[in-house]
């Protein structure tokens, strides 16, 4: 094993979470190296797309990478605050930010394992070699979903963001083969947008248990609330409040008014209530909370009206080499989908103990960190520390905060984690 020069801080993962944590460290005078083994290092899955039809789900005016400079991205893009910019452009924005901070180094390498090295850490790379760091930040982003139960007999692309899945969907669009998408959320929409202009002779069928799609952004009058106005400690009370508030001010205003209080609400619930939310309320919350650009919503409506896209609340009746049969949960019989190209669009992995990431599996197996009680990610403290000198940002901290998947949330966390690392490395700074 060859030894390499030490990094002050090693950031594992080069999406928004990792890049912005490194940038915030640089602003405090701390050098870091971002290790990213992905196809487009420094962009991550969300912003690594090259398809101009993949738009941000949040308007430009709310997508600044810096929490205290809200106009930063809008000014960079040169657009109005309400514009929904292509995600590939946001990837370029991240690259520009990183390039402006010489204390941030980006290396296209996959970290395969971690181990303790004195008071710091030693990182082992998949291509051989190792490097030591005073602190490590895990910014692994969302992982591909696990195969949905009951669908084992059907050939399926299990990673919707893989090149194999993208190519299979494109070929299906050209060959007039049916496309079957398991899941009706944001991932499903990304896949549909890639083939909306293809012949689609056999059409696209998207199915989930409830058949709920993300709602569209639309203008509304904000109706902010103070933390004391929202009932904490009870999922039932919070859900009842949200329904009443929605009737009074509109559901968009009511849902968005909770954004500053989501983490505190989540942390105020018992594990029983948190599990109830995940099992029963999450689909409704996700559909209304994580909205899509109006132009994307319009395209989806057109595809449905043309009969090229079907959204089903259904359950699998039969699956095999010849295709699938799906029963409509709201009546209407059983629909046969012969020999489809099938893609798992059920959303990011929801159980960290089932991760396919070798690094994460090794960390858990060796007891360097442990899952949170819900197994959504890693157990962390109030400073996002999973172990001494080991920090987590982004989706790995959903167990602590729940809403830690979007830029408006993660940008604050990146700044906070950088400050915590600075306190450890620069105790007299």
C-alpha positions as a Python dict, from the first residue, in 0.01 Angstrom:
ca = {
    (1, 'X'): (0, 0, 0),
    (2, 'X'): (148, 330, -102),
    (3, 'X'): (119, 630, 128),
    (4, 'X'): (31, 972, -5),
    (5, 'X'): (48, 1330, 118),
    (6, 'X'): (-194, 1406, 400),
    (7, 'X'): (-508, 1609, 341),
    (8, 'X'): (-614, 1858, 607),
    (9, 'X'): (-978, 1758, 561),
    (10, 'X'): (-1102, 1482, 331),
    (11, 'X'): (-1452, 1523, 186),
    (12, 'X'): (-1596, 1201, 45),
    (13, 'X'): (-1853, 1281, -220),
    (14, 'X'): (-1855, 1558, -477),
    (15, 'X'): (-2217, 1666, -505),
    (16, 'X'): (-2360, 1985, -359),
    (17, 'X'): (-2312, 1867, 2),
    (18, 'X'): (-1947, 1784, -40),
    (19, 'X'): (-1845, 2075, -261),
    (20, 'X'): (-2013, 2337, -46),
    (21, 'X'): (-1873, 2196, 279),
    (22, 'X'): (-1527, 2219, 122),
    (23, 'X'): (-1596, 2574, 3),
    (24, 'X'): (-1715, 2678, 349),
    (25, 'X'): (-1399, 2527, 497),
    (26, 'X'): (-1192, 2726, 246),
    (27, 'X'): (-1366, 3045, 353),
    (28, 'X'): (-1240, 2969, 705),
    (29, 'X'): (-886, 2915, 574),
    (30, 'X'): (-892, 2533, 588),
    (31, 'X'): (-773, 2329, 290),
    (32, 'X'): (-961, 2016, 187),
    (33, 'X'): (-967, 1754, -85),
    (34, 'X'): (-1296, 1635, -232),
    (35, 'X'): (-1289, 1273, -349),
    (36, 'X'): (-1554, 1188, -605),
    (37, 'X'): (-1558, 869, -811),
    (38, 'X'): (-1869, 964, -1008),
    (39, 'X'): (-1894, 1018, -1384),
    (40, 'X'): (-1884, 1398, -1355),
    (41, 'X'): (-1681, 1478, -1041),
    (42, 'X'): (-1793, 1784, -850),
    (43, 'X'): (-2156, 1778, -962),
    (44, 'X'): (-2315, 1474, -802),
    (45, 'X'): (-2611, 1280, -938),
    (46, 'X'): (-2862, 1565, -930),
    (47, 'X'): (-2651, 1817, -1122),
    (48, 'X'): (-2454, 1574, -1335),
    (49, 'X'): (-2737, 1540, -1588),
    (50, 'X'): (-2669, 1677, -1936),
    (51, 'X'): (-3036, 1677, -2043),
    (52, 'X'): (-3170, 2035, -2069),
    (53, 'X'): (-3521, 1906, -1993),
    (54, 'X'): (-3419, 1826, -1637),
    (55, 'X'): (-3502, 2148, -1453),
    (56, 'X'): (-3442, 2252, -1096),
    (57, 'X'): (-3744, 2188, -875),
    (58, 'X'): (-3684, 2520, -697),
    (59, 'X'): (-3682, 2863, -867),
    (60, 'X'): (-3349, 3039, -915),
    (61, 'X'): (-3418, 3296, -646),
    (62, 'X'): (-3409, 3025, -377),
    (63, 'X'): (-3109, 2828, -503),
    (64, 'X'): (-2811, 3031, -384),
    (65, 'X'): (-2532, 2808, -257),
    (66, 'X'): (-2461, 3061, 20),
    (67, 'X'): (-2716, 3106, 300),
    (68, 'X'): (-2629, 3472, 358),
    (69, 'X'): (-2620, 3574, -9),
    (70, 'X'): (-2965, 3474, -136),
    (71, 'X'): (-2923, 3637, -478),
    (72, 'X'): (-2593, 3465, -561),
    (73, 'X'): (-2722, 3198, -801),
    (74, 'X'): (-2985, 3416, -966),
    (75, 'X'): (-2719, 3677, -1044),
    (76, 'X'): (-2478, 3411, -1172),
    (77, 'X'): (-2743, 3266, -1404),
    (78, 'X'): (-2867, 3609, -1516),
    (79, 'X'): (-3234, 3512, -1484),
    (80, 'X'): (-3541, 3626, -1296),
    (81, 'X'): (-3589, 3491, -945),
    (82, 'X'): (-3885, 3278, -1055),
    (83, 'X'): (-3703, 3100, -1340),
    (84, 'X'): (-3656, 2722, -1324),
    (85, 'X'): (-3305, 2672, -1459),
    (86, 'X'): (-3175, 2344, -1613),
    (87, 'X'): (-2996, 2133, -1353),
    (88, 'X'): (-2689, 2100, -1575),
    (89, 'X'): (-2644, 2477, -1545),
    (90, 'X'): (-2649, 2444, -1168),
    (91, 'X'): (-2369, 2192, -1203),
    (92, 'X'): (-2166, 2456, -1388),
    (93, 'X'): (-2244, 2699, -1107),
    (94, 'X'): (-2097, 2456, -852),
    (95, 'X'): (-1788, 2413, -1067),
    (96, 'X'): (-1739, 2790, -1083),
    (97, 'X'): (-1773, 2824, -707),
    (98, 'X'): (-1522, 2547, -645),
    (99, 'X'): (-1274, 2691, -896),
    (100, 'X'): (-1286, 3025, -715),
    (101, 'X'): (-1152, 2864, -396),
    (102, 'X'): (-794, 2737, -442),
    (103, 'X'): (-797, 2569, -99),
    (104, 'X'): (-1045, 2316, -245),
    (105, 'X'): (-891, 2030, -444),
    (106, 'X'): (-1103, 1783, -642),
    (107, 'X'): (-981, 1430, -718),
    (108, 'X'): (-1168, 1171, -920),
    (109, 'X'): (-1111, 876, -689),
    (110, 'X'): (-1331, 634, -503),
    (111, 'X'): (-1275, 596, -130),
    (112, 'X'): (-1319, 228, -46),
    (113, 'X'): (-1249, 221, 330),
    (114, 'X'): (-1174, 428, 639),
    (115, 'X'): (-972, 349, 948),
    (116, 'X'): (-854, 532, 1253),
    (117, 'X'): (-503, 680, 1233),
    (118, 'X'): (-406, 830, 1567),
    (119, 'X'): (-634, 1125, 1626),
    (120, 'X'): (-729, 1140, 1258),
    (121, 'X'): (-828, 906, 977),
    (122, 'X'): (-671, 704, 698),
    (123, 'X'): (-863, 676, 370),
    (124, 'X'): (-803, 377, 142),
    (125, 'X'): (-879, 414, -228),
    (126, 'X'): (-1035, 160, -460),
    (127, 'X'): (-743, 204, -702),
    (128, 'X'): (-486, 143, -429),
    (129, 'X'): (-301, 379, -199),
    (130, 'X'): (-410, 566, 109),
    (131, 'X'): (-405, 914, 254),
    (132, 'X'): (-442, 1051, 605),
    (133, 'X'): (-668, 1337, 709),
    (134, 'X'): (-729, 1526, 1030),
    (135, 'X'): (-1105, 1510, 969),
    (136, 'X'): (-1339, 1340, 724),
    (137, 'X'): (-1674, 1457, 589),
    (138, 'X'): (-1910, 1197, 446),
    (139, 'X'): (-2118, 1362, 173),
    (140, 'X'): (-2238, 1052, -11),
    (141, 'X'): (-2571, 1191, -132),
    (142, 'X'): (-2873, 980, -218),
    (143, 'X'): (-2826, 614, -301),
    (144, 'X'): (-3007, 413, -564),
    (145, 'X'): (-3328, 249, -442),
    (146, 'X'): (-3351, -114, -340),
    (147, 'X'): (-3563, -346, -555),
    (148, 'X'): (-3930, -310, -458),
    (149, 'X'): (-4085, -611, -292),
    (150, 'X'): (-4288, -844, -511),
    (151, 'X'): (-4121, -746, -839),
    (152, 'X'): (-3842, -1005, -836),
    (153, 'X'): (-3971, -1196, -1139),
    (154, 'X'): (-3951, -891, -1367),
    (155, 'X'): (-3627, -779, -1529),
    (156, 'X'): (-3561, -429, -1399),
    (157, 'X'): (-3310, -145, -1407),
    (158, 'X'): (-3268, -99, -1034),
    (159, 'X'): (-3061, 219, -1048),
    (160, 'X'): (-3262, 483, -1236),
    (161, 'X'): (-2960, 717, -1254),
    (162, 'X'): (-2723, 466, -1412),
    (163, 'X'): (-2613, 491, -1772),
    (164, 'X'): (-2759, 143, -1833),
    (165, 'X'): (-3104, 259, -1720),
    (166, 'X'): (-3088, 578, -1926),
    (167, 'X'): (-2984, 388, -2238),
    (168, 'X'): (-3257, 126, -2189),
    (169, 'X'): (-3522, 396, -2162),
    (170, 'X'): (-3394, 579, -2471),
    (171, 'X'): (-3395, 257, -2673),
    (172, 'X'): (-3746, 174, -2559),
    (173, 'X'): (-3861, 514, -2678),
    (174, 'X'): (-3713, 448, -3021),
    (175, 'X'): (-3837, 88, -3049),
    (176, 'X'): (-4197, 158, -2942),
    (177, 'X'): (-4160, -72, -2643),
    (178, 'X'): (-4361, -9, -2331),
    (179, 'X'): (-4184, 163, -2042),
    (180, 'X'): (-4292, 63, -1692),
    (181, 'X'): (-4182, 293, -1409),
    (182, 'X'): (-4221, 172, -1052),
    (183, 'X'): (-4284, 491, -856),
    (184, 'X'): (-4459, 817, -941),
    (185, 'X'): (-4236, 1076, -774),
    (186, 'X'): (-3955, 1302, -887),
    (187, 'X'): (-3739, 1019, -1021),
    (188, 'X'): (-4023, 902, -1243),
    (189, 'X'): (-4058, 1253, -1383),
    (190, 'X'): (-3687, 1268, -1470),
    (191, 'X'): (-3716, 944, -1667),
    (192, 'X'): (-4031, 1057, -1849),
    (193, 'X'): (-3871, 1385, -1951),
    (194, 'X'): (-3587, 1200, -2122),
    (195, 'X'): (-3823, 1034, -2369),
    (196, 'X'): (-4118, 1273, -2394),
    (197, 'X'): (-4030, 1354, -2755),
    (198, 'X'): (-3986, 988, -2861),
    (199, 'X'): (-4256, 789, -3047),
    (200, 'X'): (-4371, 601, -2734),
    (201, 'X'): (-4603, 380, -2937),
    (202, 'X'): (-4666, 150, -2640),
    (203, 'X'): (-4661, 438, -2394),
    (204, 'X'): (-4530, 482, -2041),
    (205, 'X'): (-4701, 334, -1737),
    (206, 'X'): (-4599, 474, -1398),
    (207, 'X'): (-4738, 292, -1097),
    (208, 'X'): (-4721, 336, -721),
    (209, 'X'): (-4943, 230, -435),
    (210, 'X'): (-5124, 565, -421),
    (211, 'X'): (-5050, 700, -768),
    (212, 'X'): (-4952, 1041, -628),
    (213, 'X'): (-4739, 1275, -838),
    (214, 'X'): (-4551, 1585, -718),
    (215, 'X'): (-4764, 1897, -738),
    (216, 'X'): (-4668, 2202, -941),
    (217, 'X'): (-4527, 2531, -821),
    (218, 'X'): (-4772, 2820, -857),
    (219, 'X'): (-4787, 3178, -726),
    (220, 'X'): (-4921, 3219, -374),
    (221, 'X'): (-4919, 3469, -90),
    (222, 'X'): (-4669, 3355, 178),
    (223, 'X'): (-4813, 3308, 526),
    (224, 'X'): (-4516, 3256, 763),
    (225, 'X'): (-4571, 3132, 1117),
    (226, 'X'): (-4364, 3141, 1434),
    (227, 'X'): (-4240, 2818, 1590),
    (228, 'X'): (-4480, 2863, 1883),
    (229, 'X'): (-4774, 2868, 1641),
    (230, 'X'): (-4709, 2509, 1533),
    (231, 'X'): (-4792, 2222, 1768),
    (232, 'X'): (-4479, 2022, 1853),
    (233, 'X'): (-4458, 1680, 2010),
    (234, 'X'): (-4742, 1509, 1823),
    (235, 'X'): (-4769, 1402, 1460),
    (236, 'X'): (-5148, 1393, 1484),
    (237, 'X'): (-5165, 1748, 1619),
    (238, 'X'): (-4921, 1878, 1357),
    (239, 'X'): (-5111, 1708, 1074),
    (240, 'X'): (-5442, 1846, 1199),
    (241, 'X'): (-5286, 2195, 1219),
    (242, 'X'): (-5156, 2165, 863),
    (243, 'X'): (-5497, 2068, 727),
    (244, 'X'): (-5664, 2360, 904),
    (245, 'X'): (-5393, 2602, 800),
    (246, 'X'): (-5418, 2484, 439),
    (247, 'X'): (-5791, 2555, 438),
    (248, 'X'): (-5723, 2906, 568),
    (249, 'X'): (-5427, 3022, 356),
    (250, 'X'): (-5390, 2760, 82),
    (251, 'X'): (-5186, 2441, 95),
    (252, 'X'): (-4874, 2586, -72),
    (253, 'X'): (-4848, 2867, 181),
    (254, 'X'): (-4922, 2633, 470),
    (255, 'X'): (-4666, 2370, 368),
    (256, 'X'): (-4394, 2624, 296),
    (257, 'X'): (-4455, 2803, 625),
    (258, 'X'): (-4329, 2489, 800),
    (259, 'X'): (-3992, 2492, 625),
    (260, 'X'): (-3806, 2686, 899),
    (261, 'X'): (-3955, 2454, 1163),
    (262, 'X'): (-3936, 2111, 999),
    (263, 'X'): (-3627, 1988, 1185),
    (264, 'X'): (-3761, 2099, 1523),
    (265, 'X'): (-4096, 1936, 1451),
    (266, 'X'): (-3932, 1612, 1345),
    (267, 'X'): (-3709, 1605, 1651),
    (268, 'X'): (-4005, 1672, 1879),
    (269, 'X'): (-4183, 1354, 1768),
    (270, 'X'): (-4134, 1018, 1928),
    (271, 'X'): (-3984, 733, 1727),
    (272, 'X'): (-4335, 591, 1703),
    (273, 'X'): (-4464, 912, 1544),
    (274, 'X'): (-4164, 936, 1313),
    (275, 'X'): (-4229, 582, 1192),
    (276, 'X'): (-4598, 663, 1147),
    (277, 'X'): (-4505, 962, 935),
    (278, 'X'): (-4276, 755, 714),
    (279, 'X'): (-4532, 479, 673),
    (280, 'X'): (-4852, 678, 624),
    (281, 'X'): (-4801, 1053, 577),
    (282, 'X'): (-4480, 1074, 380),
    (283, 'X'): (-4634, 1027, 28),
    (284, 'X'): (-4873, 1319, 84),
    (285, 'X'): (-4599, 1536, 232),
    (286, 'X'): (-4355, 1461, -50),
    (287, 'X'): (-4612, 1527, -323),
    (288, 'X'): (-4700, 1869, -182),
    (289, 'X'): (-4364, 1970, -36),
    (290, 'X'): (-4129, 1876, -323),
    (291, 'X'): (-4297, 2046, -615),
    (292, 'X'): (-4199, 2068, -981),
    (293, 'X'): (-4159, 2349, -1233),
    (294, 'X'): (-4488, 2459, -1393),
    (295, 'X'): (-4355, 2387, -1743),
    (296, 'X'): (-4271, 2029, -1642),
    (297, 'X'): (-4618, 1985, -1493),
    (298, 'X'): (-4770, 2111, -1819),
    (299, 'X'): (-4569, 1861, -2024),
    (300, 'X'): (-4681, 1576, -1800),
    (301, 'X'): (-5047, 1679, -1833),
    (302, 'X'): (-5008, 1684, -2210),
    (303, 'X'): (-4855, 1335, -2215),
    (304, 'X'): (-5141, 1204, -2003),
    (305, 'X'): (-5402, 1376, -2224),
    (306, 'X'): (-5242, 1224, -2534),
    (307, 'X'): (-5253, 877, -2381),
    (308, 'X'): (-4874, 845, -2389),
    (309, 'X'): (-4838, 843, -2011),
    (310, 'X'): (-5056, 661, -1759),
    (311, 'X'): (-5029, 726, -1386),
    (312, 'X'): (-5173, 438, -1183),
    (313, 'X'): (-5248, 371, -821),
    (314, 'X'): (-5197, 0, -850),
    (315, 'X'): (-5068, -327, -718),
    (316, 'X'): (-4880, -598, -898),
    (317, 'X'): (-5092, -900, -986),
    (318, 'X'): (-4846, -1095, -1196),
    (319, 'X'): (-4493, -1051, -1327),
    (320, 'X'): (-4268, -1263, -1541),
    (321, 'X'): (-4058, -1271, -1859),
    (322, 'X'): (-4363, -1175, -2063),
    (323, 'X'): (-4435, -859, -1869),
    (324, 'X'): (-4656, -748, -1583),
    (325, 'X'): (-5022, -726, -1491),
    (326, 'X'): (-5122, -440, -1260),
    (327, 'X'): (-5456, -399, -1084),
    (328, 'X'): (-5593, -48, -1048),
    (329, 'X'): (-5657, 14, -678),
    (330, 'X'): (-5941, 253, -762),
    (331, 'X'): (-6124, 18, -995),
    (332, 'X'): (-6089, -20, -1368),
    (333, 'X'): (-5965, -375, -1379),
    (334, 'X'): (-5620, -509, -1456),
    (335, 'X'): (-5379, -360, -1705),
    (336, 'X'): (-5130, -580, -1888),
    (337, 'X'): (-4791, -429, -1975),
    (338, 'X'): (-4617, -670, -2215),
    (339, 'X'): (-4236, -703, -2216),
    (340, 'X'): (-4169, -354, -2082),
    (341, 'X'): (-3842, -183, -2009),
    (342, 'X'): (-3884, -148, -1633),
    (343, 'X'): (-3708, 109, -1416),
    (344, 'X'): (-3713, 133, -1039),
    (345, 'X'): (-3820, 491, -961),
    (346, 'X'): (-3919, 436, -600),
    (347, 'X'): (-3681, 707, -478),
    (348, 'X'): (-3357, 706, -280),
    (349, 'X'): (-3265, 414, -57),
    (350, 'X'): (-3445, 440, 275),
    (351, 'X'): (-3242, 196, 487),
    (352, 'X'): (-2872, 267, 534),
    (353, 'X'): (-2810, -92, 648),
    (354, 'X'): (-2903, -210, 298),
    (355, 'X'): (-2657, 24, 129),
    (356, 'X'): (-2461, -107, -168),
    (357, 'X'): (-2187, 152, -111),
    (358, 'X'): (-1871, -40, -8),
    (359, 'X'): (-1743, 246, 205),
    (360, 'X'): (-2066, 286, 399),
    (361, 'X'): (-2093, -89, 449),
    (362, 'X'): (-1736, -101, 582),
    (363, 'X'): (-1791, 192, 818),
    (364, 'X'): (-2099, 26, 967),
    (365, 'X'): (-1946, -323, 978),
    (366, 'X'): (-1636, -194, 1160),
    (367, 'X'): (-1841, 8, 1407),
    (368, 'X'): (-1684, 339, 1307),
    (369, 'X'): (-2035, 487, 1298),
    (370, 'X'): (-2382, 348, 1352),
    (371, 'X'): (-2723, 386, 1190),
    (372, 'X'): (-2972, 629, 1330),
    (373, 'X'): (-3272, 468, 1506),
    (374, 'X'): (-3480, 476, 1187),
    (375, 'X'): (-3187, 357, 970),
    (376, 'X'): (-3241, 651, 734),
    (377, 'X'): (-2873, 741, 763),
    (378, 'X'): (-2606, 771, 1032),
    (379, 'X'): (-2656, 861, 1395),
    (380, 'X'): (-2507, 1209, 1442),
    (381, 'X'): (-2486, 1463, 1721),
    (382, 'X'): (-2600, 1824, 1718),
    (383, 'X'): (-2286, 1922, 1522),
    (384, 'X'): (-2342, 1652, 1256),
    (385, 'X'): (-2059, 1440, 1398),
    (386, 'X'): (-2092, 1064, 1348),
    (387, 'X'): (-1768, 993, 1540),
    (388, 'X'): (-1474, 1204, 1659),
    (389, 'X'): (-1340, 1378, 1350),
    (390, 'X'): (-1602, 1211, 1125),
    (391, 'X'): (-1888, 1430, 1003),
    (392, 'X'): (-2190, 1368, 781),
    (393, 'X'): (-2378, 1612, 559),
    (394, 'X'): (-2680, 1584, 334),
    (395, 'X'): (-2911, 1280, 311),
    (396, 'X'): (-2699, 1076, 554),
    (397, 'X'): (-2839, 1300, 829),
    (398, 'X'): (-3209, 1257, 747),
    (399, 'X'): (-3259, 1066, 1070),
    (400, 'X'): (-3167, 1379, 1263),
    (401, 'X'): (-3341, 1642, 1050),
    (402, 'X'): (-3565, 1458, 800),
    (403, 'X'): (-3556, 1746, 549),
    (404, 'X'): (-3188, 1742, 447),
    (405, 'X'): (-3199, 1671, 75),
    (406, 'X'): (-3235, 2011, -94),
    (407, 'X'): (-3005, 2309, -146),
    (408, 'X'): (-3197, 2551, 83),
    (409, 'X'): (-3141, 2308, 373),
    (410, 'X'): (-2796, 2168, 299),
    (411, 'X'): (-2631, 2508, 242),
    (412, 'X'): (-2689, 2594, 609),
    (413, 'X'): (-2563, 2254, 719),
    (414, 'X'): (-2246, 2283, 508),
    (415, 'X'): (-2165, 2615, 675),
    (416, 'X'): (-2239, 2471, 1018),
    (417, 'X'): (-2024, 2160, 967),
    (418, 'X'): (-1734, 2370, 839),
    (419, 'X'): (-1758, 2577, 1157),
    (420, 'X'): (-1755, 2266, 1374),
    (421, 'X'): (-1447, 2130, 1195),
    (422, 'X'): (-1275, 2467, 1231),
    (423, 'X'): (-1333, 2455, 1608),
    (424, 'X'): (-1160, 2118, 1621),
    (425, 'X'): (-869, 2202, 1391),
    (426, 'X'): (-824, 2567, 1486),
    (427, 'X'): (-903, 2568, 1859),
    (428, 'X'): (-732, 2902, 1909),
    (429, 'X'): (-858, 3062, 1584),
}
